[in-house]
Tab-separated table of C-alpha atoms in Angstrom:
chain	number	residue	atom	x	y	z
W	11	MET	CA	123.363	98.812	88.217
W	12	LYS	CA	119.601	98.586	88.498
W	13	LYS	CA	117.539	101.769	88.680
W	14	LEU	CA	114.898	102.563	91.278
W	15	VAL	CA	111.642	102.664	89.316
W	16	LYS	CA	108.822	102.909	91.849
W	17	ILE	CA	108.122	103.068	95.581
W	18	TYR	CA	105.136	101.199	97.020
W	19	GLY	CA	103.687	101.770	100.470
W	20	GLY	CA	100.847	103.125	102.504
W	21	THR	CA	99.573	103.244	106.036
W	22	GLU	CA	95.965	102.144	105.451
W	23	GLY	CA	95.309	98.574	106.454
W	24	HIS	CA	92.606	95.979	106.845
W	25	TRP	CA	91.990	92.847	108.861
W	26	VAL	CA	92.219	89.365	107.395
W	27	GLY	CA	89.897	87.464	109.679
W	28	ASP	CA	90.420	88.681	113.221
W	29	GLY	CA	94.050	87.607	113.538
W	30	PHE	CA	95.998	89.474	110.885
W	31	PRO	CA	96.111	93.303	110.713
W	32	VAL	CA	97.469	93.704	107.191
W	33	ARG	CA	98.832	96.427	104.937
W	34	SER	CA	98.939	95.309	101.293
W	35	LEU	CA	102.085	97.000	99.996
W	36	PHE	CA	101.745	95.820	96.408
W	37	SER	CA	99.369	93.777	94.261
W	38	TYR	CA	99.464	92.284	90.774
W	39	HIS	CA	96.196	94.063	89.956
W	40	ARG	CA	98.223	97.164	89.070
W	41	ASP	CA	101.746	96.087	88.012
W	42	ALA	CA	101.589	92.382	87.160
W	43	ALA	CA	104.395	92.286	84.588
W	44	ALA	CA	106.732	94.545	86.580
W	45	LEU	CA	106.236	92.557	89.802
W	46	SER	CA	106.395	89.056	88.280
W	47	PRO	CA	106.882	86.418	89.605
W	48	PHE	CA	105.565	88.086	92.781
W	49	LEU	CA	101.851	88.819	93.012
W	50	LEU	CA	101.080	90.276	96.426
W	51	PHE	CA	102.916	91.532	99.518
W	52	ASP	CA	100.940	91.697	102.777
W	53	TYR	CA	102.673	93.114	105.849
W	54	ALA	CA	100.878	92.102	109.057
W	55	GLY	CA	101.750	94.197	112.098
W	56	PRO	CA	103.583	95.207	114.069
W	57	HIS	CA	100.666	94.724	116.443
W	58	PHE	CA	100.246	93.721	120.080
W	59	PHE	CA	97.592	91.108	120.909
W	60	ASP	CA	96.173	90.695	124.385
W	61	PRO	CA	95.692	87.129	125.661
W	62	ASN	CA	92.700	85.459	124.038
W	63	VAL	CA	90.539	83.940	126.778
W	64	GLU	CA	88.294	82.318	124.141
W	65	ALA	CA	91.173	80.722	122.218
W	66	ALA	CA	89.976	77.160	122.770
W	67	SER	CA	86.634	77.785	121.061
W	68	ALA	CA	87.423	80.837	118.923
W	69	PRO	CA	91.124	81.242	118.045
W	70	ARG	CA	92.028	84.430	116.213
W	71	GLY	CA	92.816	83.971	112.534
W	72	VAL	CA	91.113	83.148	109.265
W	73	GLY	CA	89.041	80.039	108.575
W	74	GLN	CA	89.094	77.612	105.687
W	75	HIS	CA	89.450	79.156	102.225
W	76	PRO	CA	90.747	77.965	98.830
W	77	HIS	CA	93.627	78.898	96.531
W	78	ARG	CA	94.716	77.826	93.053
W	79	GLY	CA	97.484	78.776	90.640
W	80	PHE	CA	100.211	80.192	92.896
W	81	GLU	CA	102.155	79.826	96.163
W	82	THR	CA	101.867	81.585	99.508
W	83	VAL	CA	104.986	82.308	101.543
W	84	THR	CA	104.546	83.291	105.197
W	85	ILE	CA	107.492	84.608	107.233
W	86	VAL	CA	106.946	85.101	110.971
W	87	TYR	CA	108.982	87.744	112.796
W	88	ASP	CA	106.972	87.852	116.066
W	89	GLY	CA	104.187	85.606	117.306
W	90	GLU	CA	103.105	82.154	116.160
W	91	VAL	CA	100.792	80.948	113.382
W	92	SER	CA	99.237	77.496	113.147
W	93	HIS	CA	98.270	76.156	109.717
W	94	ARG	CA	96.351	73.195	108.295
W	95	ASP	CA	95.576	72.400	104.672
W	96	SER	CA	93.920	69.841	102.428
W	97	SER	CA	97.266	68.472	101.177
W	98	GLY	CA	97.945	67.188	104.692
W	99	GLY	CA	100.432	69.965	105.418
W	100	GLY	CA	100.380	71.894	108.624
W	101	GLY	CA	102.019	72.825	111.864
W	102	THR	CA	102.989	75.876	113.855
W	103	ILE	CA	105.557	78.415	112.719
W	104	GLY	CA	107.136	80.893	115.097
W	105	THR	CA	109.798	83.566	115.127
W	106	GLY	CA	112.124	83.114	112.158
W	107	ASP	CA	110.162	80.258	110.598
W	108	VAL	CA	108.752	80.172	107.057
W	109	GLN	CA	105.734	78.396	105.620
W	110	TRP	CA	105.901	77.875	101.839
W	111	MET	CA	102.574	76.537	100.588
W	112	THR	CA	102.110	75.566	96.945
W	113	ALA	CA	98.408	75.841	96.142
W	114	ALA	CA	98.988	74.936	92.462
W	115	GLY	CA	96.031	72.819	91.278
W	116	GLY	CA	93.991	73.555	94.367
W	117	ILE	CA	94.176	73.666	98.140
W	118	ILE	CA	92.011	74.614	101.100
W	119	HIS	CA	93.727	75.921	104.219
W	120	GLU	CA	93.207	77.778	107.473
W	121	GLU	CA	95.532	79.965	109.544
W	122	PHE	CA	95.139	80.830	113.228
W	123	HIS	CA	97.236	82.076	116.108
W	124	SER	CA	98.819	79.108	117.834
W	125	PRO	CA	97.320	77.940	121.159
W	126	ALA	CA	100.461	79.071	123.032
W	127	PHE	CA	100.483	82.553	121.483
W	128	SER	CA	96.722	82.856	121.985
W	129	LYS	CA	97.181	82.128	125.680
W	130	THR	CA	99.958	84.633	126.314
W	131	GLY	CA	99.380	87.282	123.658
W	132	GLY	CA	102.267	89.531	122.726
W	133	PRO	CA	103.862	91.282	119.749
W	134	PHE	CA	102.917	90.032	116.298
W	135	ARG	CA	104.592	90.697	112.949
W	136	MET	CA	104.667	88.666	109.751
W	137	VAL	CA	104.850	88.935	105.966
W	138	GLN	CA	102.817	86.919	103.487
W	139	LEU	CA	103.766	86.868	99.809
W	140	TRP	CA	101.918	85.418	96.858
W	141	VAL	CA	104.297	83.960	94.266
W	142	ASN	CA	103.014	83.144	90.794
W	143	LEU	CA	103.473	79.828	88.997
W	144	PRO	CA	104.086	79.395	85.258
W	145	ALA	CA	101.155	78.012	83.272
W	146	LYS	CA	102.738	74.561	82.970
W	147	ASP	CA	102.856	74.230	86.780
W	148	LYS	CA	99.586	75.854	87.844
W	149	MET	CA	97.777	72.507	88.025
W	150	SER	CA	100.603	70.627	89.774
W	151	PRO	CA	99.794	68.769	92.999
W	152	ALA	CA	99.554	70.978	96.075
W	153	LYS	CA	102.367	70.711	98.605
W	154	TYR	CA	103.728	72.325	101.762
W	155	GLN	CA	107.250	73.249	102.872
W	156	ALA	CA	107.726	73.866	106.599
W	157	ILE	CA	111.037	75.725	106.910
W	158	THR	CA	112.219	76.326	110.469
W	159	THR	CA	114.707	79.007	111.433
W	160	ASP	CA	117.299	76.267	112.011
W	161	ASP	CA	116.940	75.270	108.340
W	162	ILE	CA	117.749	78.766	107.062
W	163	PRO	CA	121.477	79.532	106.633
W	164	ALA	CA	122.763	82.907	107.798
W	165	VAL	CA	125.554	84.907	106.181
W	166	THR	CA	127.269	87.781	107.972
W	167	PHE	CA	128.982	90.667	106.208
W	168	ASP	CA	130.453	94.001	107.206
W	169	GLY	CA	127.552	95.908	108.727
W	170	GLY	CA	124.883	93.244	108.738
W	171	SER	CA	123.606	89.740	108.149
W	172	VAL	CA	121.183	87.902	105.899
W	173	ARG	CA	119.155	84.720	106.199
W	174	VAL	CA	118.854	83.020	102.816
W	175	ILE	CA	115.295	81.680	102.477
W	176	ALA	CA	115.375	81.032	98.720
W	177	GLY	CA	117.955	81.388	95.993
W	178	ALA	CA	121.546	82.160	96.914
W	179	PHE	CA	123.527	84.915	98.622
W	180	GLU	CA	127.299	84.977	98.130
W	181	GLY	CA	127.239	81.280	97.280
W	182	THR	CA	125.049	80.214	100.217
W	183	GLN	CA	121.885	78.450	99.049
W	184	GLY	CA	118.509	78.784	100.754
W	185	PRO	CA	116.331	75.745	101.585
W	186	ALA	CA	113.112	76.661	99.760
W	187	THR	CA	112.423	74.911	96.455
W	188	THR	CA	110.910	77.150	93.782
W	189	PHE	CA	109.383	76.628	90.343
W	190	THR	CA	111.209	79.610	88.797
W	191	PRO	CA	114.467	81.354	89.815
W	192	ILE	CA	113.814	83.433	92.954
W	193	ASN	CA	115.966	85.084	95.623
W	194	MET	CA	114.413	85.817	99.021
W	195	TRP	CA	116.737	87.303	101.658
W	196	ASP	CA	115.780	88.267	105.225
W	197	MET	CA	118.321	91.000	105.972
W	198	ARG	CA	119.436	93.059	108.971
W	199	LEU	CA	121.602	96.154	108.617
W	200	GLU	CA	123.427	98.046	111.348
W	201	ALA	CA	123.346	101.842	111.511
W	202	ASP	CA	125.319	103.458	108.660
W	203	ALA	CA	126.005	100.110	106.989
W	204	GLU	CA	126.327	100.296	103.204
W	205	VAL	CA	125.900	97.200	101.042
W	206	THR	CA	125.663	96.423	97.345
W	207	LEU	CA	123.160	93.650	96.740
W	208	ASP	CA	123.999	91.300	93.884
W	209	LEU	CA	120.558	91.278	92.251
W	210	PRO	CA	120.725	89.627	88.817
W	211	ASP	CA	120.268	91.328	85.481
W	212	GLY	CA	116.958	90.153	84.021
W	213	HIS	CA	115.269	89.782	87.429
W	214	ASN	CA	112.509	91.987	88.741
W	215	ALA	CA	113.865	93.099	92.112
W	216	MET	CA	112.493	94.758	95.250
W	217	VAL	CA	113.721	95.873	98.665
W	218	ALA	CA	111.029	95.958	101.367
W	219	VAL	CA	111.733	97.930	104.555
W	220	LEU	CA	110.018	96.243	107.499
W	221	SER	CA	111.569	98.481	110.140
W	222	GLY	CA	113.987	101.380	110.101
W	223	HIS	CA	114.985	103.561	107.200
W	224	VAL	CA	117.420	103.145	104.288
W	225	SER	CA	118.690	105.174	101.358
W	226	VAL	CA	119.095	103.823	97.840
W	227	ILE	CA	122.355	105.171	96.374
W	228	GLU	CA	122.138	105.736	92.646
W	229	ASP	CA	124.563	107.805	90.530
W	230	GLY	CA	125.639	109.760	93.607
W	231	ALA	CA	122.045	110.609	94.599
W	232	MET	CA	119.995	109.081	97.403
W	233	GLU	CA	116.338	108.047	97.524
W	234	SER	CA	114.775	107.222	100.898
W	235	LEU	CA	112.745	104.159	101.835
W	236	GLY	CA	111.020	104.019	105.226
W	237	GLU	CA	109.095	101.426	107.205
W	238	ALA	CA	106.385	99.610	105.223
W	239	GLU	CA	107.751	100.863	101.904
W	240	ILE	CA	109.071	98.809	98.998
W	241	GLY	CA	111.448	100.004	96.306
W	242	ARG	CA	111.038	98.296	92.930
W	243	PHE	CA	114.035	98.274	90.587
W	244	SER	CA	114.499	97.922	86.845
W	245	VAL	CA	114.764	94.481	85.333
W	246	GLU	CA	117.837	95.700	83.454
W	247	GLY	CA	121.156	96.011	85.257
W	248	ALA	CA	122.743	94.095	88.114
W	249	GLY	CA	123.121	95.231	91.695
W	250	VAL	CA	121.578	97.768	94.060
W	251	THR	CA	123.451	99.820	96.689
W	252	ILE	CA	121.668	100.767	99.907
W	253	LYS	CA	122.719	102.481	103.141
W	254	ALA	CA	121.010	102.084	106.514
W	255	ASN	CA	120.092	105.257	108.383
W	256	GLY	CA	119.948	103.487	111.733
W	257	ALA	CA	119.314	99.774	112.248
W	258	ALA	CA	117.007	98.334	109.593
W	259	MET	CA	115.169	95.091	108.850
W	260	LEU	CA	114.640	94.320	105.159
W	261	LEU	CA	113.192	91.632	102.931
W	262	VAL	CA	114.992	91.532	99.581
W	263	LEU	CA	113.234	89.875	96.641
W	264	SER	CA	114.251	89.145	93.081
W	265	GLY	CA	112.861	86.787	90.492
W	266	GLU	CA	112.918	85.889	86.844
W	267	PRO	CA	109.721	87.300	85.303
W	268	ILE	CA	107.067	84.868	84.087
W	269	ASP	CA	106.144	86.290	80.689
W	270	GLU	CA	102.530	85.072	80.634
W	271	PRO	CA	99.083	86.630	81.087
W	272	VAL	CA	97.837	86.992	84.661
W	273	PHE	CA	94.114	86.689	85.348
W	274	GLY	CA	93.022	86.626	88.964
W	275	HIS	CA	89.817	86.583	90.949
W	276	GLY	CA	89.820	86.477	94.738
W	277	PRO	CA	91.867	83.462	95.900
W	278	PHE	CA	92.593	82.178	92.376
W	279	VAL	CA	95.326	83.379	89.983
W	280	MET	CA	95.421	81.778	86.548
W	281	ASN	CA	96.122	82.845	82.960
W	282	THR	CA	92.605	83.188	81.542
W	283	GLU	CA	89.049	83.941	82.646
W	284	ARG	CA	87.999	80.467	81.543
W	285	GLU	CA	90.513	78.929	83.972
W	286	ILE	CA	89.146	81.096	86.795
W	287	ARG	CA	85.622	79.884	86.061
W	288	GLN	CA	86.906	76.313	86.120
W	289	ALA	CA	88.613	76.939	89.482
W	290	ILE	CA	85.339	78.219	90.960
W	291	ASP	CA	83.441	75.206	89.569
W	292	ASP	CA	86.054	72.772	90.891
W	293	PHE	CA	86.015	74.339	94.340
W	294	ASN	CA	82.225	74.317	94.518
W	295	ALA	CA	82.235	70.663	93.436
W	296	GLY	CA	84.612	69.733	96.267
W	297	ARG	CA	87.563	68.905	94.017
W	298	PHE	CA	90.050	70.800	96.195
W	299	GLY	CA	89.830	68.183	98.911
W	300	ALA	CA	89.196	68.905	102.551
W	301	VAL	CA	91.092	69.861	105.684
W	302	ALA	CA	91.234	66.871	108.025
W	303	ALA	CA	89.319	67.221	111.260
């Protein structure tokens, strides 16, 4: 079995633009090798937005900005987010939908509340992950995967259910295509449910609690994880046993580590400082393309 190594969390947050009240639960700036292939975990919400009477001229969100060298994965639990990017990707994702954007060699994008959600307001909750790319793929063409809730298979088990976004759960394959082996499971547990997650030996693995409270069972002892906390487990061993103390909503992550240097600056994550300088030069020279009007 894997061992619980570290718990990430915190209540302090910040705003990304004026549309996303975010808590950054982990970042590669501190534990790059132990988190790999994951780089960043932003938990936006839960938050309630009033109707935006200025939505037509000033929608809430974040304007055009670049990325290079990694992927962003956005999972919406409440609310709606509209996206456009310089690869031609875009659309609106709502409850249960996933946006998997591969920045790779360079992309410019923008994210705003959808016109419908802006008009009505309401509860808002989402997760955005940054997922690293191996050096050989960092300059691949940018692309966009729009994954609707209907595309995501669900598996039920005694005491809960899981939606398989990427990788596989009990033989059910998720729809997302990835550059390295990754599991991403959107899980719900009923009160007192106990489950052993088949997280592979050799993968970095994490359990993020988005709501509720769970206990990690390890050698007869229990370690608690509450809302907006993430348990990181050892790369060695296979499997993690958890028990829900009341209904819980989790995001379970595992991935094969990318054993390469990580050098990041702002919206760029590469392997060397020289590559970061090149990314800045390419962006300033307009080589990332443009978002269509």
